[in-house]
Amino acid sequence: MCLTETELIKELLSKYSTISGKSWLQQQGSKHFIGRGLLMANGDDWYHQRHIVAPAFMGDKLKSYAGYMVNCTKEMVTSLEKEIEIGRTEFEIGEYMARLTADIISRTEFDSNYEKGKQIFHLLTVLQQLCAQSSRHLCFPGSRFLPSKYNREIKSLKMEVERLLMEIIQSRKDCVEIGRSSSYGNDLLGMLLNEMQKKGSSNLNLQLIMDECKTFFFAGHDTTALLLTWTMMLLASNPSWQQKVRAQVKEVCGGAPPSVEQLSKLTLLNMVINESLRLYPPASLLPRMAFEDIKLGDLHIPKGLSIWIPVLAIHHNEEIWGKDVNEFNPDRFGSKSFAPGRHFIPFAAGPRNCVGQAFALMEAKIILAMLISKFSFTISENYRHAPVVVLTMKPKYGVQIHLTPLD
């Protein structure tokens, strides 16, 4: 069933979050990619995992990541400036954003060196594309067990990702065992390992820890990289908004990287990011399955029914957003006429909303504020507009923009 009635969507996502979730078919589709991490868990498993990982994205813990985000962005800005000095003007900005967000998630959540993070990031990207292809394959019962070229390739990539993750995990365990460290660390991986060591904690094993790592490695860089890429494209195509945001960033931050406290004052940048998420939500569809019979409004939803919430269609609904629904107009977020959780759901809603939402928005604001204060950008004549869904919504041919340093 495709659900577009916004009141019913809110009811399903908030009231029935425990008796609806990810179907067996979805779990199978992403089994080799992100396994049974938080994104694919249901019921008590989901509740337990959410309870463990949520503190990594809250309060002072969240604020402590800002320094990593600023430093990683500074490194990217320096590399862009060097390339401009030797005569390069056009950049495929999506590649830079993907590298930057992978770097940030490596350092903030796994504290590993970027080289190992880079390998995991590359392998997961290939795995994502392969797993997305599976929905287009002719499927017959038992075909996933056949040693076909496709199945062998997926298995080999999965084993390599887990080998790299095991190296990171093992080095943490070694440090504790030889007494160099008293805990496994206070980042996400450390929290998971500390939880596993608790007496009587049988809910976490090494496979689940690796699945959680893969989930956050993917969710922590891919979706944010896409948000940044689409926002850069929109700002490059709308110079008047670019100027307005730049002026506010300069006024609030005075030419320095933004502090956590200053981010809430960047209201125009916040409106631009929301409009980007409305036009190009990274997750264009929220699939759920009813695990019990549900009464939703006047509807009877039988157990086992798949429910699709078409985020893209809701974000482009003329009745909700007006006649200019397909146009870039951040002013619409200046008024509170939309309803988060019903009309605007880029991070889903209710208890199962995106646990890393605050992390992603903080990261996006810091990166965009630093870039807009260093460069002026325009869209390249080589840019071909072709959004395509490969689990997430990507620009098929990349986003080419011209960068000009600001004096």
Tab-separated table of C-alpha atoms in Angstrom:
chain	number	residue	atom	x	y	z
A	1	MET	CA	0.000	0.000	0.000
A	2	CYS	CA	1.281	3.458	-0.917
A	3	LEU	CA	0.487	5.937	1.867
A	4	THR	CA	0.374	9.658	1.010
A	5	GLU	CA	-2.182	10.932	3.549
A	6	THR	CA	0.037	13.029	5.827
A	7	GLU	CA	-2.018	12.558	9.044
A	8	LEU	CA	-1.934	8.771	8.573
A	9	ILE	CA	1.824	8.864	7.898
A	10	LYS	CA	2.369	10.662	11.205
A	11	GLU	CA	0.162	8.125	13.005
A	12	LEU	CA	1.987	5.148	11.459
A	13	LEU	CA	5.494	6.490	12.179
A	14	SER	CA	4.782	7.648	15.740
A	15	LYS	CA	2.025	5.415	17.149
A	16	TYR	CA	2.859	2.121	15.422
A	17	SER	CA	6.659	2.265	15.311
A	18	THR	CA	7.044	-0.922	17.391
A	19	ILE	CA	4.635	-3.087	15.379
A	20	SER	CA	5.817	-1.966	11.949
A	21	GLY	CA	9.349	-2.054	10.586
A	22	LYS	CA	11.649	-3.524	7.950
A	23	SER	CA	10.412	-6.539	6.003
A	24	TRP	CA	12.328	-9.815	5.607
A	25	LEU	CA	12.824	-8.959	1.910
A	26	GLN	CA	14.446	-5.603	2.784
A	27	GLN	CA	16.671	-7.264	5.349
A	28	GLN	CA	17.725	-9.842	2.759
A	29	GLY	CA	18.414	-7.111	0.183
A	30	SER	CA	20.808	-5.282	2.481
A	31	LYS	CA	22.149	-8.348	4.355
A	32	HIS	CA	25.582	-8.238	2.714
A	33	PHE	CA	25.690	-4.464	2.661
A	34	ILE	CA	24.768	-3.257	6.201
A	35	GLY	CA	23.541	-6.495	7.789
A	36	ARG	CA	21.268	-6.320	10.830
A	37	GLY	CA	22.471	-2.964	12.163
A	38	LEU	CA	20.105	-0.292	13.534
A	39	LEU	CA	18.691	0.594	10.102
A	40	MET	CA	17.390	-2.957	9.526
A	41	ALA	CA	16.601	-4.074	13.092
A	42	ASN	CA	13.034	-4.528	14.391
A	43	GLY	CA	11.249	-4.792	17.744
A	44	ASP	CA	13.378	-5.410	20.842
A	45	ASP	CA	16.585	-5.692	18.766
A	46	TRP	CA	15.979	-2.216	17.358
A	47	TYR	CA	15.129	-0.774	20.792
A	48	HIS	CA	18.290	-2.214	22.362
A	49	GLN	CA	20.579	-1.038	19.532
A	50	ARG	CA	19.045	2.447	19.471
A	51	HIS	CA	19.527	2.712	23.237
A	52	ILE	CA	23.259	1.913	22.863
A	53	VAL	CA	24.082	4.196	19.920
A	54	ALA	CA	21.865	7.237	20.676
A	55	PRO	CA	24.286	8.784	23.267
A	56	ALA	CA	26.971	9.010	20.525
A	57	PHE	CA	24.810	11.625	18.757
A	58	MET	CA	23.603	13.758	21.660
A	59	GLY	CA	24.598	16.746	23.786
A	60	ASP	CA	28.258	17.319	24.606
A	61	LYS	CA	29.255	14.185	22.681
A	62	LEU	CA	27.770	15.715	19.534
A	63	LYS	CA	29.439	19.088	20.174
A	64	SER	CA	32.820	17.397	20.595
A	65	TYR	CA	32.711	16.330	16.918
A	66	ALA	CA	32.674	19.927	15.629
A	67	GLY	CA	36.475	20.245	15.839
A	68	TYR	CA	36.956	17.169	13.622
A	69	MET	CA	34.452	18.569	11.112
A	70	VAL	CA	36.242	21.936	10.953
A	71	ASN	CA	39.717	20.373	10.590
A	72	CYS	CA	38.646	17.927	7.870
A	73	THR	CA	36.938	20.753	5.946
A	74	LYS	CA	40.057	22.935	6.266
A	75	GLU	CA	42.099	20.138	4.667
A	76	MET	CA	39.616	19.917	1.776
A	77	VAL	CA	39.597	23.709	1.284
A	78	THR	CA	43.422	23.697	1.167
A	79	SER	CA	43.455	20.945	-1.476
A	80	LEU	CA	40.866	22.839	-3.562
A	81	GLU	CA	42.922	26.054	-3.319
A	82	LYS	CA	46.068	24.216	-4.448
A	83	GLU	CA	44.261	22.814	-7.486
A	84	ILE	CA	42.929	26.265	-8.380
A	85	GLU	CA	46.473	27.685	-8.129
A	86	ILE	CA	47.680	25.263	-10.807
A	87	GLY	CA	44.880	26.348	-13.142
A	88	ARG	CA	41.944	24.042	-12.433
A	89	THR	CA	38.555	25.752	-12.305
A	90	GLU	CA	35.960	22.982	-12.672
A	91	PHE	CA	35.347	20.424	-9.917
A	92	GLU	CA	33.027	17.425	-9.579
A	93	ILE	CA	31.981	18.511	-6.124
A	94	GLY	CA	30.221	15.230	-5.245
A	95	GLU	CA	33.559	13.358	-5.145
A	96	TYR	CA	35.018	15.910	-2.715
A	97	MET	CA	31.923	15.789	-0.480
A	98	ALA	CA	31.959	11.973	-0.395
A	99	ARG	CA	35.647	11.952	0.596
A	100	LEU	CA	35.124	14.657	3.206
A	101	THR	CA	32.129	13.011	4.908
A	102	ALA	CA	33.880	9.596	4.857
A	103	ASP	CA	36.900	11.249	6.489
A	104	ILE	CA	34.715	12.851	9.180
A	105	ILE	CA	32.809	9.647	10.001
A	106	SER	CA	36.115	7.697	10.144
A	107	ARG	CA	37.564	10.124	12.659
A	108	THR	CA	34.491	10.850	14.789
A	109	GLU	CA	32.873	7.439	14.997
A	110	PHE	CA	35.742	4.981	14.574
A	111	ASP	CA	38.787	7.099	15.372
A	112	SER	CA	40.667	5.096	12.712
A	113	ASN	CA	43.149	6.529	10.287
A	114	TYR	CA	41.610	7.759	7.067
A	115	GLU	CA	43.409	5.254	4.834
A	116	LYS	CA	41.551	2.322	6.385
A	117	GLY	CA	38.351	4.367	6.433
A	118	LYS	CA	38.845	5.198	2.758
A	119	GLN	CA	39.085	1.503	1.825
A	120	ILE	CA	35.912	0.647	3.789
A	121	PHE	CA	34.128	3.637	2.235
A	122	HIS	CA	35.075	2.563	-1.304
A	123	LEU	CA	34.065	-1.087	-0.776
A	124	LEU	CA	30.716	-0.127	0.796
A	125	THR	CA	29.975	2.171	-2.166
A	126	VAL	CA	30.527	-0.718	-4.610
A	127	LEU	CA	28.468	-3.043	-2.375
A	128	GLN	CA	25.635	-0.481	-2.280
A	129	GLN	CA	25.508	-0.371	-6.085
A	130	LEU	CA	25.557	-4.180	-6.351
A	131	CYS	CA	22.840	-4.640	-3.707
A	132	ALA	CA	20.673	-2.020	-5.466
A	133	GLN	CA	20.986	-4.067	-8.687
A	134	SER	CA	19.527	-7.144	-6.997
A	135	SER	CA	16.009	-5.657	-7.173
A	136	ARG	CA	16.328	-5.619	-10.958
A	137	HIS	CA	17.475	-9.241	-11.207
A	138	LEU	CA	15.052	-12.011	-12.098
A	139	CYS	CA	14.720	-13.757	-8.749
A	140	PHE	CA	13.679	-17.336	-8.126
A	141	PRO	CA	13.688	-19.202	-4.787
A	142	GLY	CA	17.175	-20.143	-3.633
A	143	SER	CA	18.974	-18.036	-6.294
A	144	ARG	CA	20.879	-16.133	-3.599
A	145	PHE	CA	22.686	-19.370	-2.665
A	146	LEU	CA	24.002	-20.039	-6.188
A	147	PRO	CA	27.741	-19.363	-6.768
A	148	SER	CA	27.018	-16.925	-9.617
A	149	LYS	CA	29.531	-14.195	-10.526
A	150	TYR	CA	27.199	-11.602	-8.926
A	151	ASN	CA	26.851	-13.564	-5.646
A	152	ARG	CA	30.593	-14.303	-5.491
A	153	GLU	CA	31.449	-10.626	-6.008
A	154	ILE	CA	29.105	-9.514	-3.209
A	155	LYS	CA	30.451	-12.172	-0.831
A	156	SER	CA	34.059	-11.239	-1.538
A	157	LEU	CA	33.416	-7.494	-0.984
A	158	LYS	CA	31.527	-8.211	2.253
A	159	MET	CA	34.419	-10.334	3.562
A	160	GLU	CA	36.959	-7.605	2.745
A	161	VAL	CA	34.875	-4.913	4.519
A	162	GLU	CA	34.570	-7.142	7.593
A	163	ARG	CA	38.288	-7.956	7.536
A	164	LEU	CA	39.130	-4.221	7.654
A	165	LEU	CA	36.579	-3.616	10.412
A	166	MET	CA	37.972	-6.556	12.412
A	167	GLU	CA	41.453	-5.012	12.199
A	168	ILE	CA	40.110	-1.772	13.722
A	169	ILE	CA	38.195	-3.712	16.416
A	170	GLN	CA	41.150	-5.996	17.196
A	171	SER	CA	43.546	-3.061	17.645
A	172	ARG	CA	41.115	-1.609	20.251
A	173	LYS	CA	40.877	-4.926	22.075
A	174	ASP	CA	44.671	-5.334	22.021
A	175	CYS	CA	45.164	-1.889	23.609
A	176	VAL	CA	42.871	-2.858	26.510
A	177	GLU	CA	44.377	-6.331	26.913
A	178	ILE	CA	47.978	-5.095	27.145
A	179	GLY	CA	46.934	-2.311	29.506
A	180	ARG	CA	47.687	0.609	27.188
A	181	SER	CA	44.080	1.743	27.597
A	182	SER	CA	41.478	1.203	30.310
A	183	SER	CA	38.482	1.334	27.938
A	184	TYR	CA	37.684	0.694	24.296
A	185	GLY	CA	37.213	4.422	23.683
A	186	ASN	CA	34.230	6.760	23.919
A	187	ASP	CA	33.358	6.955	20.222
A	188	LEU	CA	30.620	4.798	18.683
A	189	LEU	CA	32.826	1.728	18.250
A	190	GLY	CA	34.105	2.091	21.820
A	191	MET	CA	30.536	2.292	23.146
A	192	LEU	CA	29.591	-0.884	21.274
A	193	LEU	CA	32.665	-2.798	22.488
A	194	ASN	CA	32.178	-1.605	26.089
A	195	GLU	CA	28.546	-2.769	25.928
A	196	MET	CA	29.594	-6.194	24.614
A	197	GLN	CA	31.977	-6.670	27.546
A	198	LYS	CA	29.280	-6.023	30.156
A	199	LYS	CA	28.445	-9.140	32.120
A	200	GLY	CA	25.257	-10.785	30.935
A	201	SER	CA	25.081	-8.708	27.752
A	202	SER	CA	24.234	-11.343	25.173
A	203	ASN	CA	22.515	-8.915	22.803
A	204	LEU	CA	25.752	-7.787	21.153
A	205	ASN	CA	28.236	-9.957	19.316
A	206	LEU	CA	31.095	-9.127	16.947
A	207	GLN	CA	28.931	-9.618	13.843
A	208	LEU	CA	26.354	-7.132	15.136
A	209	ILE	CA	29.096	-4.643	16.036
A	210	MET	CA	30.435	-4.904	12.468
A	211	ASP	CA	26.900	-4.499	11.057
A	212	GLU	CA	26.448	-1.391	13.227
A	213	CYS	CA	29.802	-0.022	12.017
A	214	LYS	CA	28.822	-0.621	8.372
A	215	THR	CA	25.419	1.000	8.936
A	216	PHE	CA	26.925	4.173	10.400
A	217	PHE	CA	29.784	4.250	7.934
A	218	PHE	CA	27.227	4.209	5.103
A	219	ALA	CA	24.530	6.365	6.720
A	220	GLY	CA	27.117	8.727	8.213
A	221	HIS	CA	28.779	9.648	4.958
A	222	ASP	CA	26.590	8.762	1.966
A	223	THR	CA	23.412	10.645	2.867
A	224	THR	CA	25.272	13.729	4.173
A	225	ALA	CA	27.549	13.788	1.109
A	226	LEU	CA	24.434	13.796	-1.108
A	227	LEU	CA	22.790	16.557	0.942
A	228	LEU	CA	25.958	18.668	0.533
A	229	THR	CA	26.271	17.895	-3.195
A	230	TRP	CA	22.652	18.828	-4.016
A	231	THR	CA	22.871	21.976	-1.835
A	232	MET	CA	26.077	23.086	-3.615
A	233	MET	CA	24.343	22.551	-6.961
A	234	LEU	CA	21.355	24.658	-5.855
A	235	LEU	CA	23.545	27.469	-4.470
A	236	ALA	CA	25.712	27.436	-7.617
A	237	SER	CA	22.525	27.741	-9.724
A	238	ASN	CA	21.024	30.505	-7.546
A	239	PRO	CA	23.646	33.266	-7.079
A	240	SER	CA	21.275	35.621	-5.232
A	241	TRP	CA	20.743	33.052	-2.463
A	242	GLN	CA	24.441	32.282	-2.431
A	243	GLN	CA	25.165	35.986	-1.776
A	244	LYS	CA	22.538	36.213	0.982
A	245	VAL	CA	23.872	33.136	2.799
A	246	ARG	CA	27.490	34.330	2.410
A	247	ALA	CA	26.629	37.741	3.896
A	248	GLN	CA	24.962	36.135	6.936
A	249	VAL	CA	27.854	33.680	7.448
A	250	LYS	CA	30.308	36.609	7.358
A	251	GLU	CA	28.194	38.624	9.795
A	252	VAL	CA	27.784	35.738	12.279
A	253	CYS	CA	31.228	34.082	12.025
A	254	GLY	CA	33.416	37.055	11.009
A	255	GLY	CA	35.493	35.026	8.556
A	256	ALA	CA	36.353	32.249	11.062
A	257	PRO	CA	34.971	28.684	10.974
A	258	PRO	CA	31.566	28.560	12.733
A	259	SER	CA	31.366	27.446	16.361
A	260	VAL	CA	28.578	25.118	17.525
A	261	GLU	CA	26.855	28.063	19.254
A	262	GLN	CA	26.855	30.132	16.047
A	263	LEU	CA	25.156	27.454	13.903
A	264	SER	CA	21.634	28.286	15.154
A	265	LYS	CA	22.151	31.911	14.006
A	266	LEU	CA	22.755	30.807	10.396
A	267	THR	CA	19.018	30.903	9.674
A	268	LEU	CA	19.320	31.440	5.896
A	269	LEU	CA	21.696	28.494	5.543
A	270	ASN	CA	19.236	26.365	7.539
A	271	MET	CA	16.409	27.343	5.155
A	272	VAL	CA	18.575	26.476	2.116
A	273	ILE	CA	19.486	23.061	3.591
A	274	ASN	CA	15.797	22.301	4.326
A	275	GLU	CA	14.804	23.264	0.784
A	276	SER	CA	17.565	21.046	-0.595
A	277	LEU	CA	16.288	18.142	1.558
A	278	ARG	CA	12.759	18.820	0.301
A	279	LEU	CA	13.731	18.822	-3.388
A	280	TYR	CA	16.301	15.984	-3.179
A	281	PRO	CA	15.647	13.842	-0.079
A	282	PRO	CA	18.479	11.265	0.157
A	283	ALA	CA	15.908	8.557	1.024
A	284	SER	CA	13.135	8.999	-1.549
A	285	LEU	CA	10.992	6.207	-0.081
A	286	LEU	CA	10.305	4.902	3.456
A	287	PRO	CA	9.254	1.227	3.310
A	288	ARG	CA	7.561	-0.411	6.298
A	289	MET	CA	5.770	-3.685	6.982
A	290	ALA	CA	2.904	-4.289	9.439
A	291	PHE	CA	3.856	-7.032	11.934
A	292	GLU	CA	0.336	-7.070	13.410
A	293	ASP	CA	-3.113	-5.939	12.232
A	294	ILE	CA	-3.227	-2.141	12.485
A	295	LYS	CA	-6.157	0.311	12.496
A	296	LEU	CA	-4.890	3.424	10.709
A	297	GLY	CA	-7.562	6.131	10.499
A	298	ASP	CA	-10.455	4.348	8.741
A	299	LEU	CA	-8.110	1.797	7.194
A	300	HIS	CA	-7.611	-1.777	8.306
A	301	ILE	CA	-3.972	-2.753	7.630
A	302	PRO	CA	-3.601	-6.549	7.769
A	303	LYS	CA	-0.482	-8.162	9.219
A	304	GLY	CA	2.206	-8.679	6.552
A	305	LEU	CA	1.154	-5.784	4.318
A	306	SER	CA	3.996	-3.668	2.901
A	307	ILE	CA	3.473	0.076	3.300
A	308	TRP	CA	5.399	2.573	1.184
A	309	ILE	CA	5.705	6.227	2.183
A	310	PRO	CA	6.812	8.085	-0.983
A	311	VAL	CA	8.879	10.911	0.555
A	312	LEU	CA	9.737	12.394	-2.857
A	313	ALA	CA	6.068	12.616	-3.900
A	314	ILE	CA	5.041	14.215	-0.582
A	315	HIS	CA	7.883	16.755	-0.803
A	316	HIS	CA	6.689	17.648	-4.331
A	317	ASN	CA	2.962	17.795	-3.564
A	318	GLU	CA	1.431	21.036	-4.911
A	319	GLU	CA	-1.400	20.969	-2.348
A	320	ILE	CA	1.115	21.128	0.503
A	321	TRP	CA	3.857	23.336	-0.962
A	322	GLY	CA	2.109	25.516	-3.574
A	323	LYS	CA	2.410	26.013	-7.336
A	324	ASP	CA	6.180	26.643	-7.150
A	325	VAL	CA	6.695	23.154	-5.669
A	326	ASN	CA	9.430	22.213	-8.185
A	327	GLU	CA	11.319	25.486	-7.780
A	328	PHE	CA	14.118	26.310	-5.335
A	329	ASN	CA	12.525	28.663	-2.814
A	330	PRO	CA	14.070	28.502	0.697
A	331	ASP	CA	11.723	31.306	1.824
A	332	ARG	CA	9.012	28.681	2.234
A	333	PHE	CA	10.936	27.492	5.323
A	334	GLY	CA	10.978	31.022	6.752
A	335	SER	CA	7.357	30.522	7.800
A	336	LYS	CA	6.225	27.550	9.872
A	337	SER	CA	3.476	26.564	7.420
A	338	PHE	CA	4.899	23.062	6.905
A	339	ALA	CA	4.718	20.275	9.460
A	340	PRO	CA	7.882	18.268	10.207
A	341	GLY	CA	6.941	14.605	10.590
A	342	ARG	CA	4.032	14.892	8.179
A	343	HIS	CA	4.744	17.215	5.234
A	344	PHE	CA	8.535	17.255	5.599
A	345	ILE	CA	10.154	13.878	6.358
A	346	PRO	CA	13.753	13.760	5.046
A	347	PHE	CA	14.853	11.991	8.260
A	348	ALA	CA	11.625	9.948	8.689
A	349	ALA	CA	9.707	10.695	11.928
A	350	GLY	CA	8.623	9.255	15.255
A	351	PRO	CA	10.766	6.942	17.418
A	352	ARG	CA	12.412	5.358	14.336
A	353	ASN	CA	13.605	8.686	12.917
A	354	CYS	CA	17.243	9.076	11.864
A	355	VAL	CA	19.421	8.807	14.989
A	356	GLY	CA	22.189	10.821	13.274
A	357	GLN	CA	19.976	13.725	12.177
A	358	ALA	CA	21.578	16.328	14.471
A	359	PHE	CA	25.066	15.073	13.499
A	360	ALA	CA	24.289	15.349	9.753
A	361	LEU	CA	22.803	18.854	10.010
A	362	MET	CA	25.676	20.152	12.169
A	363	GLU	CA	28.181	18.686	9.697
A	364	ALA	CA	26.357	20.143	6.660
A	365	LYS	CA	26.156	23.629	8.203
A	366	ILE	CA	29.842	23.705	9.201
A	367	ILE	CA	31.050	22.509	5.774
A	368	LEU	CA	28.769	24.800	3.729
A	369	ALA	CA	29.512	27.840	5.926
A	370	MET	CA	33.273	27.291	5.483
A	371	LEU	CA	33.020	26.722	1.723
A	372	ILE	CA	30.741	29.696	1.062
A	373	SER	CA	33.078	32.029	2.948
A	374	LYS	CA	36.109	30.829	0.902
A	375	PHE	CA	34.712	30.410	-2.630
A	376	SER	CA	32.164	31.757	-5.021
A	377	PHE	CA	30.656	28.975	-7.161
A	378	THR	CA	28.721	28.742	-10.408
A	379	ILE	CA	27.261	25.730	-12.158
A	380	SER	CA	29.364	24.358	-15.039
A	381	GLU	CA	28.054	24.159	-18.591
A	382	ASN	CA	29.068	20.450	-18.401
A	383	TYR	CA	26.544	19.706	-15.631
A	384	ARG	CA	23.740	17.349	-16.719
A	385	HIS	CA	20.785	17.273	-14.345
A	386	ALA	CA	19.858	13.607	-13.802
A	387	PRO	CA	18.816	12.585	-10.279
A	388	VAL	CA	18.694	8.774	-10.017
A	389	VAL	CA	17.762	6.484	-7.119
A	390	VAL	CA	20.384	3.844	-6.156
A	391	LEU	CA	19.078	3.179	-2.615
A	392	THR	CA	19.710	6.929	-2.134
A	393	MET	CA	19.120	9.783	-4.616
A	394	LYS	CA	22.321	10.558	-6.511
A	395	PRO	CA	23.249	12.842	-9.448
A	396	LYS	CA	23.834	10.283	-12.229
A	397	TYR	CA	26.601	12.271	-13.960
A	398	GLY	CA	27.953	14.105	-10.898
A	399	VAL	CA	27.732	17.846	-10.142
A	400	GLN	CA	30.339	19.962	-11.945
A	401	ILE	CA	30.833	23.480	-10.594
A	402	HIS	CA	33.322	26.315	-11.134
A	403	LEU	CA	35.057	27.559	-7.985
A	404	THR	CA	36.551	31.030	-7.636
A	405	PRO	CA	38.469	31.920	-4.446
A	406	LEU	CA	37.211	35.005	-2.601
A	407	ASP	CA	39.879	37.495	-1.549
